[in-house]
mmCIF file of C-alpha atoms in Angstrom:
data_model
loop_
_atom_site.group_PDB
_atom_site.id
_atom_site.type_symbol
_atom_site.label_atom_id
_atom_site.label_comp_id
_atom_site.label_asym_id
_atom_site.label_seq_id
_atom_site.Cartn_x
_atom_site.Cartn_y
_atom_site.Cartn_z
ATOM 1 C CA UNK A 1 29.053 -12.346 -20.147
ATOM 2 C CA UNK A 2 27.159 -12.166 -23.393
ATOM 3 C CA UNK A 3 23.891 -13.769 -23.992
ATOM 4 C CA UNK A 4 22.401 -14.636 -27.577
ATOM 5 C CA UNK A 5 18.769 -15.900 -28.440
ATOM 6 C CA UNK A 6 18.544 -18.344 -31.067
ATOM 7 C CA UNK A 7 15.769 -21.375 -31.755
ATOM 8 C CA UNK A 8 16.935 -23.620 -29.490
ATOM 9 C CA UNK A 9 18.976 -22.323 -27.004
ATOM 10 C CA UNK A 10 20.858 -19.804 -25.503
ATOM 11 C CA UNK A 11 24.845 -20.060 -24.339
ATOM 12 C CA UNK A 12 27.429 -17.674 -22.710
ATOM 13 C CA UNK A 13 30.833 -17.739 -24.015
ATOM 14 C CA UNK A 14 32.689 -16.021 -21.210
ATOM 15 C CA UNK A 15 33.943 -19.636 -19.948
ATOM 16 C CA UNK A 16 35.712 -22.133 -21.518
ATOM 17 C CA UNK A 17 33.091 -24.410 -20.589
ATOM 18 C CA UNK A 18 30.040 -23.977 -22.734
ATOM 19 C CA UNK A 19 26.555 -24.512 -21.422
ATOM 20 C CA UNK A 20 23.071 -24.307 -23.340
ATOM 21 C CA UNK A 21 19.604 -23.934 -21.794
ATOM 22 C CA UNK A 22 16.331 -23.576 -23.674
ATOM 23 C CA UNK A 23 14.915 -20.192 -24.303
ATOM 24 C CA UNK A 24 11.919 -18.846 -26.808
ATOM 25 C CA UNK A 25 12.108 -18.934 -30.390
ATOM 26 C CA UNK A 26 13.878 -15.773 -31.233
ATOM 27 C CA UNK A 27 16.678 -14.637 -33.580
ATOM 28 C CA UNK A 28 19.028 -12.240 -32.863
ATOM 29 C CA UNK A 29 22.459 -10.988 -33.735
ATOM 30 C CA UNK A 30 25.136 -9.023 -31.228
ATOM 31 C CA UNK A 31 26.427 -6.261 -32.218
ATOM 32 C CA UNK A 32 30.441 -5.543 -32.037
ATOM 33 C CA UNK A 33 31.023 -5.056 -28.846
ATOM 34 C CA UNK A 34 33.690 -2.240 -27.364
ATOM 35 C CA UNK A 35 37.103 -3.075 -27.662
ATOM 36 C CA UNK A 36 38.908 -1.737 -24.400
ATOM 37 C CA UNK A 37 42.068 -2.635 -26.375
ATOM 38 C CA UNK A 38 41.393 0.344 -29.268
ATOM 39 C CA UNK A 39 43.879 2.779 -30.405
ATOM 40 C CA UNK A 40 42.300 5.999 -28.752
ATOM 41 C CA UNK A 41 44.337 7.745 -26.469
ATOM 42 C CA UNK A 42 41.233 9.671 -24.580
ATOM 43 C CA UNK A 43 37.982 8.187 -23.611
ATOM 44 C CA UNK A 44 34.683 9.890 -24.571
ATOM 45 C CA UNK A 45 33.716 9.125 -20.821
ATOM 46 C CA UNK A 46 32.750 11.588 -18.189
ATOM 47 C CA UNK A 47 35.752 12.890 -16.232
ATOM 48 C CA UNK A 48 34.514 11.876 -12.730
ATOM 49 C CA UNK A 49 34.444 15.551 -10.996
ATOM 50 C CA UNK A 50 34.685 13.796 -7.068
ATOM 51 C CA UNK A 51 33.315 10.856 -5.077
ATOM 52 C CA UNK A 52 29.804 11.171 -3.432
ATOM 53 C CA UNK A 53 30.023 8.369 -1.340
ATOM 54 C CA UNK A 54 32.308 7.481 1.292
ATOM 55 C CA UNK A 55 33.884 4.387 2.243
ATOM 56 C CA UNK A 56 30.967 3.904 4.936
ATOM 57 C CA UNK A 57 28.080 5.175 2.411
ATOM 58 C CA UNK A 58 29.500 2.492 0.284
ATOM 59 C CA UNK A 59 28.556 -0.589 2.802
ATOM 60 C CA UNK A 60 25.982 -3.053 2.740
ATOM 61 C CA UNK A 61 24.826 -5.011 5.357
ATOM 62 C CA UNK A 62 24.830 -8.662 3.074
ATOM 63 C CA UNK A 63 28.496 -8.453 2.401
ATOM 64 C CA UNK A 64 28.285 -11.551 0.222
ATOM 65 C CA UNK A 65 28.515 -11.244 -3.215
ATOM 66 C CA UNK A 66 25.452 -9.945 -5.342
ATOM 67 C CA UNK A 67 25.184 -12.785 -7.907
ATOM 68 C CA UNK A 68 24.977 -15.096 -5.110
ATOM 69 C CA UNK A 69 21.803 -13.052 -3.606
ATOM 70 C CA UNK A 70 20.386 -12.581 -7.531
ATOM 71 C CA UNK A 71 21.336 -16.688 -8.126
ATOM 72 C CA UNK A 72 17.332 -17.657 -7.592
ATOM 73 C CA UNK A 73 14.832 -15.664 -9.935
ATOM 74 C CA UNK A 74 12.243 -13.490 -8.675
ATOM 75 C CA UNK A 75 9.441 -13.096 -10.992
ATOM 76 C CA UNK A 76 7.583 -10.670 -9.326
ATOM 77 C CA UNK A 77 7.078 -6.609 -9.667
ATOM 78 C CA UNK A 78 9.003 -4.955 -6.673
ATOM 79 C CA UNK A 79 6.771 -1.779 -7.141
ATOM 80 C CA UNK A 80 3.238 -1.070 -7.662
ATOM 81 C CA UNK A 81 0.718 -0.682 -10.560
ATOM 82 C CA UNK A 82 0.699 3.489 -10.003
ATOM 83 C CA UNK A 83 4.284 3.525 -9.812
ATOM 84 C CA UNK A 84 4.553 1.090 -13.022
ATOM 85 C CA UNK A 85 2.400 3.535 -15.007
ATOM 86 C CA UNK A 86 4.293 6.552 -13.674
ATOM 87 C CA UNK A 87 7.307 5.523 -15.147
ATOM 88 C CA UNK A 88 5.873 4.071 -18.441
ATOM 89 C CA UNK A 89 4.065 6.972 -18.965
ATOM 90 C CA UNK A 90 7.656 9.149 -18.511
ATOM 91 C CA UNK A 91 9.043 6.559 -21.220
ATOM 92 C CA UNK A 92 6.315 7.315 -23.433
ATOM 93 C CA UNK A 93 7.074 10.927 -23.136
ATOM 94 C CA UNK A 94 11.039 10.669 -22.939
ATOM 95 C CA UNK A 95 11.526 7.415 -25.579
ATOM 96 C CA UNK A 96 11.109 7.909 -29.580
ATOM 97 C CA UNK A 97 10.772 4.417 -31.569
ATOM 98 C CA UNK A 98 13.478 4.728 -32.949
ATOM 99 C CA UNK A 99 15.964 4.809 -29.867
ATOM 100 C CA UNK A 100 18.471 2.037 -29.034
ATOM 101 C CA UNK A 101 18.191 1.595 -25.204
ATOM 102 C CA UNK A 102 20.103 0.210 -22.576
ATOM 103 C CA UNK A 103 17.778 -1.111 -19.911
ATOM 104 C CA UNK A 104 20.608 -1.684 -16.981
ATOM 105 C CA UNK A 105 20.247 -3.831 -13.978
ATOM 106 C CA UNK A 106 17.092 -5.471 -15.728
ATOM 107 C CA UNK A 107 14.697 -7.947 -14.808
ATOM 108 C CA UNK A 108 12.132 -10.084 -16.655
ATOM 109 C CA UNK A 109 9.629 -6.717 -17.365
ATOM 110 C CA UNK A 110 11.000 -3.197 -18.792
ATOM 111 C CA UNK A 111 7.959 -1.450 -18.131
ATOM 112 C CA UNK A 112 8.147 -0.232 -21.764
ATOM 113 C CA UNK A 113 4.891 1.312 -23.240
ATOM 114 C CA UNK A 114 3.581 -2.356 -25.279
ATOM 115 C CA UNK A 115 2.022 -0.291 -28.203
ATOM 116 C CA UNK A 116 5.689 1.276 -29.229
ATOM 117 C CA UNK A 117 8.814 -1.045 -31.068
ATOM 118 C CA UNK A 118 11.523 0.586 -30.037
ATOM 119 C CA UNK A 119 14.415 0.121 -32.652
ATOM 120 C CA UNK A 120 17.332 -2.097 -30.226
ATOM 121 C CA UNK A 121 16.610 -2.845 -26.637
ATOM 122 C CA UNK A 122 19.282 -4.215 -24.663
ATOM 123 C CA UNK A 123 19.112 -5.714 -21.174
ATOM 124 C CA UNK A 124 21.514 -6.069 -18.345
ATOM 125 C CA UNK A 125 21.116 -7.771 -14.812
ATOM 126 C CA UNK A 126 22.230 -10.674 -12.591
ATOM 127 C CA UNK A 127 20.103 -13.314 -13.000
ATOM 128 C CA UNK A 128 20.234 -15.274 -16.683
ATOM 129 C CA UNK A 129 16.834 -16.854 -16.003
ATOM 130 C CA UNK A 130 14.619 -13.262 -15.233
ATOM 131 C CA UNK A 131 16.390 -11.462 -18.606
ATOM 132 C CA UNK A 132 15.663 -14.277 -21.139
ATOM 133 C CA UNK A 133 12.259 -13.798 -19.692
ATOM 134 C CA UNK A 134 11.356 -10.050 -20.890
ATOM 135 C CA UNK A 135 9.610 -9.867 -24.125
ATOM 136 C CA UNK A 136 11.586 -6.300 -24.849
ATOM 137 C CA UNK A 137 15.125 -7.268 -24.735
ATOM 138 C CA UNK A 138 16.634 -8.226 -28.311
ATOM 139 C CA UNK A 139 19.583 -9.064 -26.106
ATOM 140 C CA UNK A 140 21.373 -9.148 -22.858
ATOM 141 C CA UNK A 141 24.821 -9.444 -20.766
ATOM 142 C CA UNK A 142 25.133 -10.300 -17.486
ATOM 143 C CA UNK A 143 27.522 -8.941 -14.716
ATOM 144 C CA UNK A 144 27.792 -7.598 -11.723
ATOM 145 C CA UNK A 145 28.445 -3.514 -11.751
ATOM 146 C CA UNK A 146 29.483 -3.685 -7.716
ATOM 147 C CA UNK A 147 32.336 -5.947 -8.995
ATOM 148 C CA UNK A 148 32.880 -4.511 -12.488
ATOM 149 C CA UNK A 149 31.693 -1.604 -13.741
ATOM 150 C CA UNK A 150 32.926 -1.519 -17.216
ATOM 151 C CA UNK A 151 30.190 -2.182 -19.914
ATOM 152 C CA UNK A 152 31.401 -3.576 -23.101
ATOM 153 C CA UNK A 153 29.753 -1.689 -25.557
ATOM 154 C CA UNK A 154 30.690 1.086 -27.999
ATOM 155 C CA UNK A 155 31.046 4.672 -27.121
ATOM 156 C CA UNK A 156 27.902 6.545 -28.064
ATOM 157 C CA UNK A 157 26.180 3.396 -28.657
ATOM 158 C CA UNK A 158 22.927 4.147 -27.271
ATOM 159 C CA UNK A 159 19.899 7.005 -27.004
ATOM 160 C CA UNK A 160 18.825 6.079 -23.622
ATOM 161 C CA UNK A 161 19.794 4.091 -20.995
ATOM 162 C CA UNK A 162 17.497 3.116 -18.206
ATOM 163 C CA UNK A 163 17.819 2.083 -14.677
ATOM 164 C CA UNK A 164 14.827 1.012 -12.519
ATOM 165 C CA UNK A 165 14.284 0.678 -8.395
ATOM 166 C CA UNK A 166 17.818 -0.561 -8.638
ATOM 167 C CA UNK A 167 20.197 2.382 -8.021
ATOM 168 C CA UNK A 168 20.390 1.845 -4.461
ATOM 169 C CA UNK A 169 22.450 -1.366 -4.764
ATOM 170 C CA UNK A 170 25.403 0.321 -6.716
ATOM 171 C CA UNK A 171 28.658 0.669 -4.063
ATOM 172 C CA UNK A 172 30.766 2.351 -7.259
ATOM 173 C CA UNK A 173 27.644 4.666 -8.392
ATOM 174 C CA UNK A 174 30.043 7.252 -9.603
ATOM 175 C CA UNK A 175 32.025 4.764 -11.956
ATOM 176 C CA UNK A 176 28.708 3.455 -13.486
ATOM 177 C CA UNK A 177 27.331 7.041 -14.147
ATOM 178 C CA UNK A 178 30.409 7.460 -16.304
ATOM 179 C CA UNK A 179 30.078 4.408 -18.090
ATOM 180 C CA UNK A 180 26.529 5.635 -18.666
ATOM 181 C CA UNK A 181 27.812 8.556 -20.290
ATOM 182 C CA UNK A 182 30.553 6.795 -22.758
ATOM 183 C CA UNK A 183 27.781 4.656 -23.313
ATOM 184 C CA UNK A 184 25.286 7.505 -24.298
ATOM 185 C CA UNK A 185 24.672 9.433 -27.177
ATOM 186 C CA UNK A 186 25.309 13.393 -27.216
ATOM 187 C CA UNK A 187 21.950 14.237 -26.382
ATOM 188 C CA UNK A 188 21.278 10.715 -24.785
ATOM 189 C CA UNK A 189 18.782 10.586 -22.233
ATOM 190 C CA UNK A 190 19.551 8.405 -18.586
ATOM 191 C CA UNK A 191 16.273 8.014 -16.702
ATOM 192 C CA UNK A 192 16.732 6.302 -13.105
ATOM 193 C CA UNK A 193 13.909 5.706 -11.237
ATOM 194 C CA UNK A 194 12.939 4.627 -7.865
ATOM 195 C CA UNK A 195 10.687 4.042 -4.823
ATOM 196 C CA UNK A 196 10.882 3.671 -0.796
ATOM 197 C CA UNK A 197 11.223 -0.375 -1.501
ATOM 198 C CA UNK A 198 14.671 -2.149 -1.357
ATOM 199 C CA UNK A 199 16.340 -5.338 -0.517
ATOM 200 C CA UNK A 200 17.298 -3.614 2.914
ATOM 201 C CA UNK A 201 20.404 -5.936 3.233
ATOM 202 C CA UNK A 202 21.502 -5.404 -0.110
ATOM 203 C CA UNK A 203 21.433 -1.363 -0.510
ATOM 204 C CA UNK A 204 24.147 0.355 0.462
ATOM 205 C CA UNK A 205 24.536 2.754 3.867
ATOM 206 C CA UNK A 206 23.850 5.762 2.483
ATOM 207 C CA UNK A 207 20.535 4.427 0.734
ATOM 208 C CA UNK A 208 20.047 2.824 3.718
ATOM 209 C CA UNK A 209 20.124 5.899 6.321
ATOM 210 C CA UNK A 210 18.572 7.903 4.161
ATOM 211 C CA UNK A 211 14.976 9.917 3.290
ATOM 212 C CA UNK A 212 13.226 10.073 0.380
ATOM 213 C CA UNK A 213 14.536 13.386 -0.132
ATOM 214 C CA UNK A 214 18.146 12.580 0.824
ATOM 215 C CA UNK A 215 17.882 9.791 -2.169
ATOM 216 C CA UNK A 216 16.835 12.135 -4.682
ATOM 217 C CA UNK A 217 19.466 14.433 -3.679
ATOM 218 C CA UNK A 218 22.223 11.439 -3.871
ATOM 219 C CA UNK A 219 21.076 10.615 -7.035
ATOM 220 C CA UNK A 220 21.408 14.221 -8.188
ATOM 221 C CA UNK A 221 24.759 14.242 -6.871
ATOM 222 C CA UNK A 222 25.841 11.271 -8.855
ATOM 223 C CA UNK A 223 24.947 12.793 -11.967
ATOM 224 C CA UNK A 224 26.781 16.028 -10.895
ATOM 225 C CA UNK A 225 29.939 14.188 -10.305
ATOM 226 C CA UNK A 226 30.082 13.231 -13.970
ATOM 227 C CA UNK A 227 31.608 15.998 -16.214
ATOM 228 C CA UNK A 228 29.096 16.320 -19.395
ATOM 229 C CA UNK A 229 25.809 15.494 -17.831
ATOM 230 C CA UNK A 230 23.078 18.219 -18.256
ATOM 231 C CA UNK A 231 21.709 19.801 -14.682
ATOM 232 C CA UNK A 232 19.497 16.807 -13.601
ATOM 233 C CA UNK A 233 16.005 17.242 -13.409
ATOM 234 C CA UNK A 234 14.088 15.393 -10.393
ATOM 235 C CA UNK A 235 10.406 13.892 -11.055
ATOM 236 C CA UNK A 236 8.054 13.301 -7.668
ATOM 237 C CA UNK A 237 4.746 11.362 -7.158
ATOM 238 C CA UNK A 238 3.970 11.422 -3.337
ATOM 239 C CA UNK A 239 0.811 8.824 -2.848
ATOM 240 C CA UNK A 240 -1.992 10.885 -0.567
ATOM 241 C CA UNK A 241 -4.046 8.996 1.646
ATOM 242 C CA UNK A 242 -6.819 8.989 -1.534
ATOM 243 C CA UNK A 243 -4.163 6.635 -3.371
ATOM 244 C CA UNK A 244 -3.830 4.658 -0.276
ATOM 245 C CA UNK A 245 -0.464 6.372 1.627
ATOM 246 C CA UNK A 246 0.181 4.215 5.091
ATOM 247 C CA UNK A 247 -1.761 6.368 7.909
ATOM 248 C CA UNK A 248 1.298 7.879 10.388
ATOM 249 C CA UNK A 249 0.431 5.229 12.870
ATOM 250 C CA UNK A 250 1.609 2.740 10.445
ATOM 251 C CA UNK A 251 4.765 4.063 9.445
ATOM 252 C CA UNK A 252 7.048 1.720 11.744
ATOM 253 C CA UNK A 253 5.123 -1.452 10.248
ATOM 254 C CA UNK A 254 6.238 -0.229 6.420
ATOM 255 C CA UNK A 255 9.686 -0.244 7.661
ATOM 256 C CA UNK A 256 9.708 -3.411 8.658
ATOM 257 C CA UNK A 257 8.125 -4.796 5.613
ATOM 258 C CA UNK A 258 11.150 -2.736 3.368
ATOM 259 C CA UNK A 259 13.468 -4.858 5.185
ATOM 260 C CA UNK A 260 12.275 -7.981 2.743
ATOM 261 C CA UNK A 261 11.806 -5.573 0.153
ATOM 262 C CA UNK A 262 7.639 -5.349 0.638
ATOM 263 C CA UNK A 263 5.702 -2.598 1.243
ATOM 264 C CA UNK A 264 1.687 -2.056 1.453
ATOM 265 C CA UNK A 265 0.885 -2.597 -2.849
ATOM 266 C CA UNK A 266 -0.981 1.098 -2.861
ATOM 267 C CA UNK A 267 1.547 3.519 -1.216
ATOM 268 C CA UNK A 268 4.909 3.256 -3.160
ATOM 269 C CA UNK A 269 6.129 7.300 -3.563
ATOM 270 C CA UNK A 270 7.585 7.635 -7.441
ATOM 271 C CA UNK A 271 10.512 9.076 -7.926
ATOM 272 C CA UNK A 272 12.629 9.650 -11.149
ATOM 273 C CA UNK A 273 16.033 11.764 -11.850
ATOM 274 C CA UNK A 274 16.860 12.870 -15.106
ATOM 275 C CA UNK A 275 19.804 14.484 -17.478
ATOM 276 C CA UNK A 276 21.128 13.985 -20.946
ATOM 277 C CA UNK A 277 24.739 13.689 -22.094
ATOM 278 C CA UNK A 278 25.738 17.273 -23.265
ATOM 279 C CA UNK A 279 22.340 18.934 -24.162
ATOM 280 C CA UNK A 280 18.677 17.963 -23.738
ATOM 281 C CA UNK A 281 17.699 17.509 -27.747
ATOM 282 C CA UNK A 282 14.171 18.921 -28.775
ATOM 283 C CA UNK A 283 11.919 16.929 -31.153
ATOM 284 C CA UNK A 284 9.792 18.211 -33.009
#
């Protein structure tokens, strides 16, 4: 489903029933999208090497669909302010202006550094009403990866492609890391970030049953699995109790609070897994 900002409105023409709701004053244009109907005979994806997951891993405990659970927007941060500037401080070091980036499974912030105009921004995400909402996004589809996990773009269409405290909702995570790739540039850069906060009902098992230190590891293994993808490298930020980390004795009620998806605002851990399609480029 395709999304374009014009003066008055904006309209998806995935349906043969065309709707319009008001958005911002902004112009922009869509590019050609990919054409899964082309005349190559090999795709520039990733082989996929093996499955990570199991059938099990792959389970949530909300078995109804995701758009349904994303229907209502949530205009709020799910992570706090140290973790925020954690991660825009990596895309300051990581992102050069003149990237095209694909922020997937957006929301209505990027957490892009403000002072730098990057040169295409493209967002992804379930909920219409949160992604017309973010300032950064020239443009933006909507779909649901669990269902689909094909993204119609171009192969090698972008520099980066980001993906933000969402990872642990994706039940096909090895499929999506080698759309990523297709989707990347050689020397492309995918930066997936996350914390110890979650929709508890909506990640899957293996998220679920997990450590912080199993996660990274998954997420390490699902850019493994992916033929092409450089040897990951893993970011940490562990909050002391200076920076306001839970005492032990309080452990059990932060567990309770991630079942909603809350935590105590001072104490979320920042983690971030990196790797580049082919070869990490150096810039001068």
């Amino acid at each position: 489903m395709w999304f374009t900002i014009s003066p008055k409105t904006w309209q998806f023409t995935n349906s043969s029933n065309l709707q319009f709701f008001p958005l911002p004053t902004k112009i922009k244009t869509i590019p050609k999208a990919y054409n899964g109907d082309d005349n190559s005979t090999e795709s520039t994806a990733g082989k996929i090497k093996r499955m990570v997951l199991s059938q099990e891993g792959r389970t949530k405990l909300n078995i109804l669909p995701d758009r349904e659970f994303y229907a209502y927007p949530r205009f709020v941060t799910h992570v706090d302010d140290r973790f925020i500037s954690s991660l825009t401080n990596l895309y300051r070091e990581r992102l050069r202006p003149e990237f095209e980036i694909l922020d997937l499974m957006s929301s209505w912030v990027s957490h892009l550094p403000q002072e730098v105009k990057y040169k295409r921004v493209v967002g992804h995400g379930l909920n219409a009403q949160e992604l017309a909402k973010n300032p950064r996004l020239d443009y933006f589809i909507v779909k649901d990866l669990n269902q689909d996990q094909k993204l119609e773009f171009e192969n090698c269409s972008f520099d980066a492609v980001l993906c933000t405290v969402s990872v642990q909702y994706l039940q096909q995570p090895e499929k999506v890391f080698a759309e990523v790739f297709r989707g990347l540039k050689p020397g492309g850069v995918f930066i997936v970030s996350f914390s110890n906060r979650l929709f508890y009902e909506k990640a899957i098992s293996a998220w679920r049953d997990s450590t912080g230190y199993g996660r990274v590891q998954l997420v390490v293994q699902y850019f493994q699995c992916v033929q092409g993808f450089t040897q990951p490298e893993v970011i940490r930020k562990l909050p002391t109790e200076k920076d306001g980390a839970a005492p032990q004795n309080q452990w059990p009620l932060n567990w309770i609070m991630q079942l909603t998806g809350l935590l105590s605002s001072s104490s979320d851990p920042f983690y971030a897994v990196v790797a580049y399609r082919n070869f990490k480029p150096v810039h001068e």
